[in-house]
Tab-separated table of C-alpha atoms and ligand atoms in Angstrom:
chain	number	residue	atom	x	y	z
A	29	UNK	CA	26.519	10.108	10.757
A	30	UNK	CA	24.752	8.578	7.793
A	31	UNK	CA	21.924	10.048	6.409
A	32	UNK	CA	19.208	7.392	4.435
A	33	UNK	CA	16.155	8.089	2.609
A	34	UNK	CA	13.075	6.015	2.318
A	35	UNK	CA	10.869	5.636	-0.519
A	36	UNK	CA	6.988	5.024	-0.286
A	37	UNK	CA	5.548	5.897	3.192
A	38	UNK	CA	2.942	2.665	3.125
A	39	UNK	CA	2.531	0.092	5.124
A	40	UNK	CA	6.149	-0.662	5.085
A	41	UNK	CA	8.001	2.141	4.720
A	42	UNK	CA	6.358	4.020	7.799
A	43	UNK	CA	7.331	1.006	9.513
A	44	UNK	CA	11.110	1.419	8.473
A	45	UNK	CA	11.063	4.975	9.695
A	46	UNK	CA	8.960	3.854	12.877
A	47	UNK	CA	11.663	1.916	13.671
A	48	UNK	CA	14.797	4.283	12.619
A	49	UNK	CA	13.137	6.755	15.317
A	50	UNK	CA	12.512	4.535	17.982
A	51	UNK	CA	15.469	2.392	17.845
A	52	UNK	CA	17.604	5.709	17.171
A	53	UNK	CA	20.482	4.943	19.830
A	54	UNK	CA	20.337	1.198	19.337
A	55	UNK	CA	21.086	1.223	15.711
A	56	UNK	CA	23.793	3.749	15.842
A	57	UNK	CA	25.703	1.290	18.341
A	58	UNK	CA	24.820	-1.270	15.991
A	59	UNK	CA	25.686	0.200	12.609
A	60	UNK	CA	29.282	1.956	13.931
A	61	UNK	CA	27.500	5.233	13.514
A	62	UNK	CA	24.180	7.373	13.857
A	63	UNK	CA	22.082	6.779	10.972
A	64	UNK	CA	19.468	9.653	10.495
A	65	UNK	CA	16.591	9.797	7.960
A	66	UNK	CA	16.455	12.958	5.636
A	67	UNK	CA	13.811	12.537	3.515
A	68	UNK	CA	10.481	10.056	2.888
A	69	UNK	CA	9.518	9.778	-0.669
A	70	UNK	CA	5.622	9.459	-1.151
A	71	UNK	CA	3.204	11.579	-3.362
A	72	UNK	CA	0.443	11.687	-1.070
A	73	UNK	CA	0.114	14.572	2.366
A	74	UNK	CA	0.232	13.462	5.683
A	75	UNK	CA	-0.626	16.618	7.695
A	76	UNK	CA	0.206	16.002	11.323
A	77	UNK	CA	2.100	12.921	10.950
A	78	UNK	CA	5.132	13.087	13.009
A	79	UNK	CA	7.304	12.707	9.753
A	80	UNK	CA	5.721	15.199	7.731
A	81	UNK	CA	8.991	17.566	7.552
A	82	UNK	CA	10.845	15.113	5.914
A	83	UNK	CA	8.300	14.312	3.658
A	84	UNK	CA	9.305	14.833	-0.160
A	85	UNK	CA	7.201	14.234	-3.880
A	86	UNK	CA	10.486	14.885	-5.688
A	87	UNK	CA	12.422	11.946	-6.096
A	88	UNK	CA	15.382	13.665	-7.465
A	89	UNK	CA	15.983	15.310	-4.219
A	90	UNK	CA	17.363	12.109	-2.758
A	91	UNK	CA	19.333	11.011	-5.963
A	92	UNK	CA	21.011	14.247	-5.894
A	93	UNK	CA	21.721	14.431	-2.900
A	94	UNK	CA	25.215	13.547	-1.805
A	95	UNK	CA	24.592	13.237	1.871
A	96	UNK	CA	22.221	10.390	1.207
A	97	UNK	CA	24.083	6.819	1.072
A	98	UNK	CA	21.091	4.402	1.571
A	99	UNK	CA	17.892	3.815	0.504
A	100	UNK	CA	14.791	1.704	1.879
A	101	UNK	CA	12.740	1.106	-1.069
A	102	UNK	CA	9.374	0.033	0.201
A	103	UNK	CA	6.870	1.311	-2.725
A	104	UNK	CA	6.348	-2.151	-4.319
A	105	UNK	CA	5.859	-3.283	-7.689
A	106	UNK	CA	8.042	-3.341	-10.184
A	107	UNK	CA	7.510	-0.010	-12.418
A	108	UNK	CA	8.084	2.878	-10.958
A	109	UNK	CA	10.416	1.166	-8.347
A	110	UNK	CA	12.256	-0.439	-10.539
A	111	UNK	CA	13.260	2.929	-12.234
A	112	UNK	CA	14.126	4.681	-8.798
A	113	UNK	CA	16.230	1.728	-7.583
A	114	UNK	CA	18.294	1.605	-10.863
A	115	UNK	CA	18.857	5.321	-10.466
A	116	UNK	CA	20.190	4.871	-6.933
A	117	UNK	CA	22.391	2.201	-7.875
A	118	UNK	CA	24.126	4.090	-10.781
A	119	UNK	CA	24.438	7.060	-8.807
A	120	UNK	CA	26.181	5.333	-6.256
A	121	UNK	CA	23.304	4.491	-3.433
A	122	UNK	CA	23.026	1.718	-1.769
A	123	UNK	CA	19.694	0.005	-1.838
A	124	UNK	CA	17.804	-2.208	0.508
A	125	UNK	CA	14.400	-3.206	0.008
A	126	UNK	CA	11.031	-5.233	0.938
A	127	UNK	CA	9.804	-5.909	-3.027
A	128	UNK	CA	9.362	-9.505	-4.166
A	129	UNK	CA	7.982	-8.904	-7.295
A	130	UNK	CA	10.975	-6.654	-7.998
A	131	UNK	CA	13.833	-9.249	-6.813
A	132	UNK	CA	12.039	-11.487	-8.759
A	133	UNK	CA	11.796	-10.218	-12.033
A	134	UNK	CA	14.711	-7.959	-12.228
A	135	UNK	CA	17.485	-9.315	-9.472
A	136	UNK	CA	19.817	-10.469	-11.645
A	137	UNK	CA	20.295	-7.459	-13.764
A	138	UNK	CA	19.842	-5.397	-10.206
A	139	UNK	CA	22.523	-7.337	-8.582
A	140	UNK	CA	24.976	-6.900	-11.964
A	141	UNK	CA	23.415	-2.877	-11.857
A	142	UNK	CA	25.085	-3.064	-8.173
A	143	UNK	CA	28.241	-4.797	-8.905
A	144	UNK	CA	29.231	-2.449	-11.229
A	145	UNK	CA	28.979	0.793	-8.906
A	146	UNK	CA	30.435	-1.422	-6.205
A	147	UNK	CA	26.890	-0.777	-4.176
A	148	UNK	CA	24.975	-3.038	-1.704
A	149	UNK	CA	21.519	-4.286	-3.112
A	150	UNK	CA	19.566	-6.244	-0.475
A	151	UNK	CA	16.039	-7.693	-0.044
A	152	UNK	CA	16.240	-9.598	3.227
A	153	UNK	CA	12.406	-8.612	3.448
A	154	UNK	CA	11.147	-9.329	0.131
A	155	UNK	CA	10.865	-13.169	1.601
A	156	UNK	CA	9.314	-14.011	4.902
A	157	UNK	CA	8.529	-10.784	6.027
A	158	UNK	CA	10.426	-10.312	9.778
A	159	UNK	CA	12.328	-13.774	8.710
A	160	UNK	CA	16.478	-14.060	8.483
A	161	UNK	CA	16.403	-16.453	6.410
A	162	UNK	CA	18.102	-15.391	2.819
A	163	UNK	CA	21.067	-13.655	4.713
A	164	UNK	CA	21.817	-17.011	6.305
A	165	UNK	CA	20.738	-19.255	2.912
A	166	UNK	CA	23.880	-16.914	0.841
A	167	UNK	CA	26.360	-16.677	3.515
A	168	UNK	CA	25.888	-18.725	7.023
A	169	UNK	CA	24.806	-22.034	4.728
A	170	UNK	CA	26.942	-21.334	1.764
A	171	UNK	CA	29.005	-24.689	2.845
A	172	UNK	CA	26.071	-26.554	1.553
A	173	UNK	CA	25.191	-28.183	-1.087
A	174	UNK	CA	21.576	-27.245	-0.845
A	175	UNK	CA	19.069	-29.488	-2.070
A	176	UNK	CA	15.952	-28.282	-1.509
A	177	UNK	CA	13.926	-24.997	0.139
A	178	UNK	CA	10.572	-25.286	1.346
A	179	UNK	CA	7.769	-22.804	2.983
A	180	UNK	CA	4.838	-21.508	3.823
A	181	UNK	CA	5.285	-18.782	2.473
A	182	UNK	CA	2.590	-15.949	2.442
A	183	UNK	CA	0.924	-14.896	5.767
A	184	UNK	CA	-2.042	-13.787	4.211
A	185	UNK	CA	-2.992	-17.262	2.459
A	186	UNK	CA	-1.668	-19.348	5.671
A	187	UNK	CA	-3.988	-17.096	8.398
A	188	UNK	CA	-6.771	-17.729	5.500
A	189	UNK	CA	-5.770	-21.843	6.135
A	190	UNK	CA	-6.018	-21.519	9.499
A	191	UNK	CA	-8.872	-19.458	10.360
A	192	UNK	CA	-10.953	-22.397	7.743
A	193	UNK	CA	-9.663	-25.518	9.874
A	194	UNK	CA	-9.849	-23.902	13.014
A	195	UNK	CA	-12.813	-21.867	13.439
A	196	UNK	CA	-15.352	-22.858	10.082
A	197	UNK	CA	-14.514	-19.481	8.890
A	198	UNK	CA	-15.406	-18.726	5.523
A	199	UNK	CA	-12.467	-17.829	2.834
A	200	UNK	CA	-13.597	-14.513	2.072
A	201	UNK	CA	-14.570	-13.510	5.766
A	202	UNK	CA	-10.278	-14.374	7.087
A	203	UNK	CA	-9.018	-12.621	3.479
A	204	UNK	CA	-10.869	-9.594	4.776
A	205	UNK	CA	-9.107	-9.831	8.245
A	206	UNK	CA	-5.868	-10.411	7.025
A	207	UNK	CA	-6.479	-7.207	4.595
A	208	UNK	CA	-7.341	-5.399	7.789
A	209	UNK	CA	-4.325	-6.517	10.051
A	210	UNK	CA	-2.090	-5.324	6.874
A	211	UNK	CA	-0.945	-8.712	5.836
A	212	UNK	CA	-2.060	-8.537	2.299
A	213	UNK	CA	-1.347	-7.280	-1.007
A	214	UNK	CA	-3.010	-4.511	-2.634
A	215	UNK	CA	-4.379	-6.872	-4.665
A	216	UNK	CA	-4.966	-9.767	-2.757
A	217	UNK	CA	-5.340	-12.193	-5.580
A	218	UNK	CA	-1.707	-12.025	-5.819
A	219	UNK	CA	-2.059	-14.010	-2.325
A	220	UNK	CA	-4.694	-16.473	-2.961
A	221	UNK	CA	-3.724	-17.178	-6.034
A	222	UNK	CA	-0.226	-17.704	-5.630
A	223	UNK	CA	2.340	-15.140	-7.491
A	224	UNK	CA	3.045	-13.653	-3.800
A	225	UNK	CA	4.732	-17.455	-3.448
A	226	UNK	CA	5.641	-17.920	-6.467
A	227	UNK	CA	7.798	-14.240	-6.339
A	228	UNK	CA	9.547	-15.402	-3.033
A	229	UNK	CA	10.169	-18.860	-4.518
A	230	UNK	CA	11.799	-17.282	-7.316
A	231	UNK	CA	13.758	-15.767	-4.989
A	232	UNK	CA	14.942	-18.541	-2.458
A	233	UNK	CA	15.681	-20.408	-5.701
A	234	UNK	CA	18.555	-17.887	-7.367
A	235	UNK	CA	20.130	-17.926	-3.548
A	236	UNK	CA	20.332	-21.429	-3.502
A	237	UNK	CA	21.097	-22.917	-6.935
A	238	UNK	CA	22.605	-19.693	-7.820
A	239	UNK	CA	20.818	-19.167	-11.177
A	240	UNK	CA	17.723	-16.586	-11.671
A	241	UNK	CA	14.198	-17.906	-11.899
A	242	UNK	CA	11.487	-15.719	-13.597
A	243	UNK	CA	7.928	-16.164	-11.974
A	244	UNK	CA	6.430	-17.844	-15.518
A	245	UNK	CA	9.712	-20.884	-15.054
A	246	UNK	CA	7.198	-21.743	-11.580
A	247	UNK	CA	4.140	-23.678	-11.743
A	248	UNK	CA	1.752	-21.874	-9.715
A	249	UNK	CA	-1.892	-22.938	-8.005
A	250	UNK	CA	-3.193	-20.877	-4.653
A	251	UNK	CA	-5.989	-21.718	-2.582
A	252	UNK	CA	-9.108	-20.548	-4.612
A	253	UNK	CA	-9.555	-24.304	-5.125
A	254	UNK	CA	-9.142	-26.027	-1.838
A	255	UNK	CA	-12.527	-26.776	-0.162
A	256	UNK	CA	-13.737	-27.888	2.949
A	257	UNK	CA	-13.242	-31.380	1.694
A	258	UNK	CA	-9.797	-31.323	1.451
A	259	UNK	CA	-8.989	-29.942	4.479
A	260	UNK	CA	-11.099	-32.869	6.141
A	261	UNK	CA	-9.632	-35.168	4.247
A	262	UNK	CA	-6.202	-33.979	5.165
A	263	UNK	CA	-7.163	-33.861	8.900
A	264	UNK	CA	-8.538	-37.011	8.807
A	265	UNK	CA	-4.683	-38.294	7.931
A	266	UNK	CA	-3.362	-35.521	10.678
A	267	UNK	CA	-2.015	-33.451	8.126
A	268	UNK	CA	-3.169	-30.012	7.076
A	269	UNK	CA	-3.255	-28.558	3.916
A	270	UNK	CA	-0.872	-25.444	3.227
A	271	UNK	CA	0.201	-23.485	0.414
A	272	UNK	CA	4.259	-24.224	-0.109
A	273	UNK	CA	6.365	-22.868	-2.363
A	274	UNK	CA	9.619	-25.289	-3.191
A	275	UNK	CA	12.691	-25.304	-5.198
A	276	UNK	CA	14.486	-28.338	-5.334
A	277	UNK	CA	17.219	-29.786	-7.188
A	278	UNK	CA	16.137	-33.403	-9.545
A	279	UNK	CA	17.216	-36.678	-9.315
A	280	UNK	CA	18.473	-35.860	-12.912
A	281	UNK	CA	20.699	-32.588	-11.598
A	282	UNK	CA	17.250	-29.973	-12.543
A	283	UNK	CA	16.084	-27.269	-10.686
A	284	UNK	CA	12.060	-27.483	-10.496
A	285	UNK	CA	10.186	-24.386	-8.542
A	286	UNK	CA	6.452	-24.588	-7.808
A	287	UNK	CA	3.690	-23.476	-5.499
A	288	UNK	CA	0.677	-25.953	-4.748
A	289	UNK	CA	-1.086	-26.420	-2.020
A	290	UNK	CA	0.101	-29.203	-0.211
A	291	UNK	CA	-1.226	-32.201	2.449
A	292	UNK	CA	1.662	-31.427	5.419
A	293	UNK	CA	1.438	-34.287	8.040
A	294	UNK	CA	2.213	-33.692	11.337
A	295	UNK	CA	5.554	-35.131	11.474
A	296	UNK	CA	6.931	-32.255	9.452
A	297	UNK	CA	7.712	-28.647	11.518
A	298	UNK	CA	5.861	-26.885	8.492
A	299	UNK	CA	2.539	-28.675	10.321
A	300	UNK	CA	2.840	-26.539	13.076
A	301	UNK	CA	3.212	-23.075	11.150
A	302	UNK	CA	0.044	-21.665	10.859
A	303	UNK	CA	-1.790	-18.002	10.694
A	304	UNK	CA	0.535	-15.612	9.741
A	305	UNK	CA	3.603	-17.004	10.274
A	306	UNK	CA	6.143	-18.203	7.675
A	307	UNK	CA	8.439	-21.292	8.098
A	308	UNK	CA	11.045	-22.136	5.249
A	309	UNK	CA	12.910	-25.394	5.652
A	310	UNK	CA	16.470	-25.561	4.037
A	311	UNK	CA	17.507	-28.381	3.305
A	312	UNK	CA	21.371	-28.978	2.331
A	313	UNK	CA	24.332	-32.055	2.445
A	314	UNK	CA	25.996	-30.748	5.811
A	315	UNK	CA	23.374	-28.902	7.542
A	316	UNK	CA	20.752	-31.683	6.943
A	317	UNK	CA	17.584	-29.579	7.759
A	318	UNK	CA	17.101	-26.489	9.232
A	319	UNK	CA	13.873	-24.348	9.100
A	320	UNK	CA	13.502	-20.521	10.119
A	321	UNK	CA	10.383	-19.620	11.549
A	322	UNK	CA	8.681	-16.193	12.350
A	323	UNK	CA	6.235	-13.036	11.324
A	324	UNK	CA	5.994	-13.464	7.477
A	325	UNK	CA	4.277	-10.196	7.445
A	326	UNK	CA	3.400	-7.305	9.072
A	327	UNK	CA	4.427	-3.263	9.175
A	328	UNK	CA	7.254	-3.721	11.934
A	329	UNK	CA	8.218	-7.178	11.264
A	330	UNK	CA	9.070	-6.643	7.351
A	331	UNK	CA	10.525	-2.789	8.649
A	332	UNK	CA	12.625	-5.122	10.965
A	333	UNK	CA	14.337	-6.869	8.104
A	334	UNK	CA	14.700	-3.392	5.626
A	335	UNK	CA	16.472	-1.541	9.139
A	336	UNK	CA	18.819	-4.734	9.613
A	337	UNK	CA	19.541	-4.794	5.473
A	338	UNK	CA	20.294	-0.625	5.982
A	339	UNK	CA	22.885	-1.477	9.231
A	340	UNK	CA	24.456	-4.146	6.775
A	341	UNK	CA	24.692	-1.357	3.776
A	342	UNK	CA	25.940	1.484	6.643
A	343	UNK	CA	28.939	-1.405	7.590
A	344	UNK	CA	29.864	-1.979	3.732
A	345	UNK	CA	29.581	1.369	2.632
A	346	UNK	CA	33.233	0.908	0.671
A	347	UNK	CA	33.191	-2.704	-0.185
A	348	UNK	CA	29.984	-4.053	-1.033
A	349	UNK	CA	28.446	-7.572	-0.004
A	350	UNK	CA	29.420	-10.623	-2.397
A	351	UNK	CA	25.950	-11.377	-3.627
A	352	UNK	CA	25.249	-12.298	-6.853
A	353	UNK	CA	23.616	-15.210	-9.458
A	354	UNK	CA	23.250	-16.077	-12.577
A	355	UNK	CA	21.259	-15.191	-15.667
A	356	UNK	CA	17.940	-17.665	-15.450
A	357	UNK	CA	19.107	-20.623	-17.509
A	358	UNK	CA	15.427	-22.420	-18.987
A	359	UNK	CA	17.682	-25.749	-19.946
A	360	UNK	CA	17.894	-26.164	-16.367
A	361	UNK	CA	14.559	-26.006	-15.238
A	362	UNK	CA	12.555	-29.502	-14.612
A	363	UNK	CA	8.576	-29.593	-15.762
A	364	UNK	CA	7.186	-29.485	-12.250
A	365	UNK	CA	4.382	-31.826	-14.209
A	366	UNK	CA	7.305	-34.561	-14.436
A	367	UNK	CA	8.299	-34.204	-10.969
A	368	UNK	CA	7.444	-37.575	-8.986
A	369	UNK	CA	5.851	-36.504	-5.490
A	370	UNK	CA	3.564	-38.587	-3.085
A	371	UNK	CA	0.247	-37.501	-3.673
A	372	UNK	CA	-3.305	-37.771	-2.362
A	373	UNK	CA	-5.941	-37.932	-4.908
A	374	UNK	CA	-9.752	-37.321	-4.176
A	375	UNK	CA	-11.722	-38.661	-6.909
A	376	UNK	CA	-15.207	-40.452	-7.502
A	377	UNK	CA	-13.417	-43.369	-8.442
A	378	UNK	CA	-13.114	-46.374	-6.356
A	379	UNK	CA	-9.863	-47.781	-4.467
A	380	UNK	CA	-9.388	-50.420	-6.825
A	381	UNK	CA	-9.957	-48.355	-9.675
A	382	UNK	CA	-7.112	-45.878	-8.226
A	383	UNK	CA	-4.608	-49.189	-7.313
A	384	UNK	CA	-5.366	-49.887	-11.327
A	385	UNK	CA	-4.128	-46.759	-12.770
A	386	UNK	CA	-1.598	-45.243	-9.896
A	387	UNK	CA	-0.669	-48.339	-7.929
A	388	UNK	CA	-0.723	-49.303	-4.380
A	389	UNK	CA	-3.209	-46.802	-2.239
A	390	UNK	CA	-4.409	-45.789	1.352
A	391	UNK	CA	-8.045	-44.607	1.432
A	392	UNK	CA	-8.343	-41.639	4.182
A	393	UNK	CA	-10.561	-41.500	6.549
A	394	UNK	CA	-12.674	-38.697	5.586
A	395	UNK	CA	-12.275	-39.351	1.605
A	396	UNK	CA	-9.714	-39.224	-0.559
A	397	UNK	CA	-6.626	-42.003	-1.425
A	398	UNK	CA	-3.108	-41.578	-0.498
A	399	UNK	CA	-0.748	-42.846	-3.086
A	400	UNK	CA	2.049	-45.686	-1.460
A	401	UNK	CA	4.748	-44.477	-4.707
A	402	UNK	CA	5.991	-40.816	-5.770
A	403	UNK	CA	4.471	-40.549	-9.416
A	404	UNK	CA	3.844	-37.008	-11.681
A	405	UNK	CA	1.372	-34.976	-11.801
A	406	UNK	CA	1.283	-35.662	-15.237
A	407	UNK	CA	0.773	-39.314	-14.603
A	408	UNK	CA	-2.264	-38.873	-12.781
A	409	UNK	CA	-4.216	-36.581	-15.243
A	410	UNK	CA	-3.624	-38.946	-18.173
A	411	UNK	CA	-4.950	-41.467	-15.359
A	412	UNK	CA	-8.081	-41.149	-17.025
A	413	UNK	CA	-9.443	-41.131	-13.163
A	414	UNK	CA	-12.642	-38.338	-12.419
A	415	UNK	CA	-10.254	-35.857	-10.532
A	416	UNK	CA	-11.996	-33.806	-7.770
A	417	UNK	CA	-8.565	-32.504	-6.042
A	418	UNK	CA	-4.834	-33.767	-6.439
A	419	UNK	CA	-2.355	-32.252	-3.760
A	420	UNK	CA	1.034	-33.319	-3.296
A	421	UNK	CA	2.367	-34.656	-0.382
A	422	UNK	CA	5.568	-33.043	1.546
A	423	UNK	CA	7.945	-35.450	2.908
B	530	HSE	N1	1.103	-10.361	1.325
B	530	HSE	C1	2.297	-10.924	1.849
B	530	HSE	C2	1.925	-12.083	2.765
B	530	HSE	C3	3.087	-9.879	2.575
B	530	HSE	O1	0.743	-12.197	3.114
B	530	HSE	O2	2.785	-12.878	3.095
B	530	HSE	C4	4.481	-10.288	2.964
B	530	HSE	O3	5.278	-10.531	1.848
């Protein structure tokens, strides 16, 4: 038997020990033996919650404790987590946990941290919630070359999309359902604005160019600016507009990470990804495309990932996973401003006046001018073109 702990008894850690009860028998086939939960690590009561008796406000009772070999770490943020987990790892625990903004800014140095006490640090659910995707992005596609990574990326902002293009709803009335159904962050401006994204890009970057990306290396714009015209514009050209987050590699050998939101036409499988689902297309030079698709958030579908990162820890108790990347390397990084993308423009400007300054150009339907040629960002706000919205393109 294996005991485990689990720290922070929110949204998803009382999914992680939801799912360690009720999948008791199951998991202990699974992991080779019975893993039972000791403590739960929270400082508020729960009176007459079924977990209550293992409930604990000293965190020192788990490091101490040499019956404990694995932690969920499901508090968030990265203060007071970040101080447990590097605790655990020096003393020997192995770690799994659902905190982007932790993996984010402090993997690298986590993943050394774990190295050196020959520990397992994992974070299958810091990115697309119930979603295997970074498991199979370091090992199953590790033949690849990978080229780019692609996704919607936070539930929250994508079941705001949908709700506005499929039932008129207003932006603030869908944030406050996706607050209620769980899906967002404590502070949901780190949704609508983008960092959630931008954290998880970070993330799917290190796995698949190998080096560390710090949030401020990604260009980052949410959905506080898209408006009813752009999403009519955008179905006008069947495409819908979605927030993506993508890493890809240059023409010039660069990595360049951003989150915008983006015109998606129908043709591509991210089109069809909508309210709270993730999808994450991986693109590499054997595999060609592949995309994962499922519950991006959610109480038991981000528990589901923590409980599958535990089994993993439980089977490598002695010899820990080969995961690891580099120290962020800024020489490497490509201005996302420089990057040449198709783009549609909406502007008060006329079609020839666009063909003038950008080149050859498809006027939508419901407003708006699709550029024929990839150009930057950059290019088209020294245009000297009125701008009303500019929104890459995702081919
Ligand atoms: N707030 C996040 C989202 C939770 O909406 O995707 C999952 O990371």
């Amino acid at each position: 038997m294996v005991q485990v702990a689990i720290l922070g008894f929110g949204t998803v850690g009382s999914g992680v020990a939801e799912v360690l009860t009720k999948n008791r028998e199951i998991l202990a086939r699974k992991a080779g033996q019975e893993i039972s939960l000791k403590y739960i690590l929270d400082t508020r009561e729960f009176p007459g919650n079924p977990f209550e008796e293992k409930l604990t406000h000293n965190f020192e009772d788990i490091l101490h404790d040499p019956e404990v070999k694995v932690v969920a770490e499901c508090i968030g943020g990265a203060t007071i987590a970040l101080e447990f987990v590097k605790k655990l790892l020096a003393a020997g625990k192995h770690v799994a946990t659902s905190n982007k903004e932790m993996v984010a800014t402090h993997g690298h140095e986590l993943l050394e941290l774990a190295k050196a006490h020959n520990v397992n640090f994992l974070f299958e659910a810091s990115v697309g919630g119930g979603i295997p995707v970074l498991r199979p992005l370091a090992f199953d596609l590790a033949g690849n070359e990978i080229t780019e990574v692609a996704g919607i990326l936070n539930g929250t902002t994508n079941y705001i999309l949908t709700e506005m293009l499929e039932k008129d709803a207003a932006f603030d009335a869908a944030l406050k359902e996706a607050q209620a159904m769980g899906y967002a962050e404590r502070n949901p401006a780190a949704d609508v604005e983008g960092l959630d994204a931008c954290r998880k890009v970070c993330i799917l970057s290190a796995l698949a160019f190998g080096t560390h990306v710090y949030p401020d290396q990604v260009s980052t714009e949410g959905i506080t600016s898209i408006s009813a015209e752009d999403v009519e514009a955008a179905a006008s050209a069947h495409m819908k507009v979605k927030l993506l987050g993508r890493t890809l590699r240059t023409p010039a050998g660069k990595v360049c990470s951003f989150v915008a939101p983006h015109f998606v036409p129908v043709t591509s499988q991210l089109y069809h990804v909508d309210s709270v689902f993730n999808g994450i297309v991986v693109r590499g030079n054997a595999i060609g495309e592949a995309m994962f698709y499922g519950p991006g958030a959610g109480k038991l579908p981000t528990a589901s990932a923590v409980v599958g990162d535990m089994i993993d820890a439980v089977w490598h108790l002695k010899e820990r996973r080969n995961l690891d990347w580099q120290e962020a390397d800024p020489t490497a990084m490509a201005d996302f401003a420089d990057l040449a993308l198709p783009y549609v423009v909406r502007t008060t400007a006329s079609l020839a006046e666009v063909e003038a300054a950008l080149g050859e150009a498809t006027a939508l339907a419901a407003g708006g001018y699709l550029l024929k040629n990839p150009v930057s960002r950059r290019a088209i706000e020294e245009s000297g073109l009125t701008l009303l919205a500019v929104r890459p393109v995702f081919q």
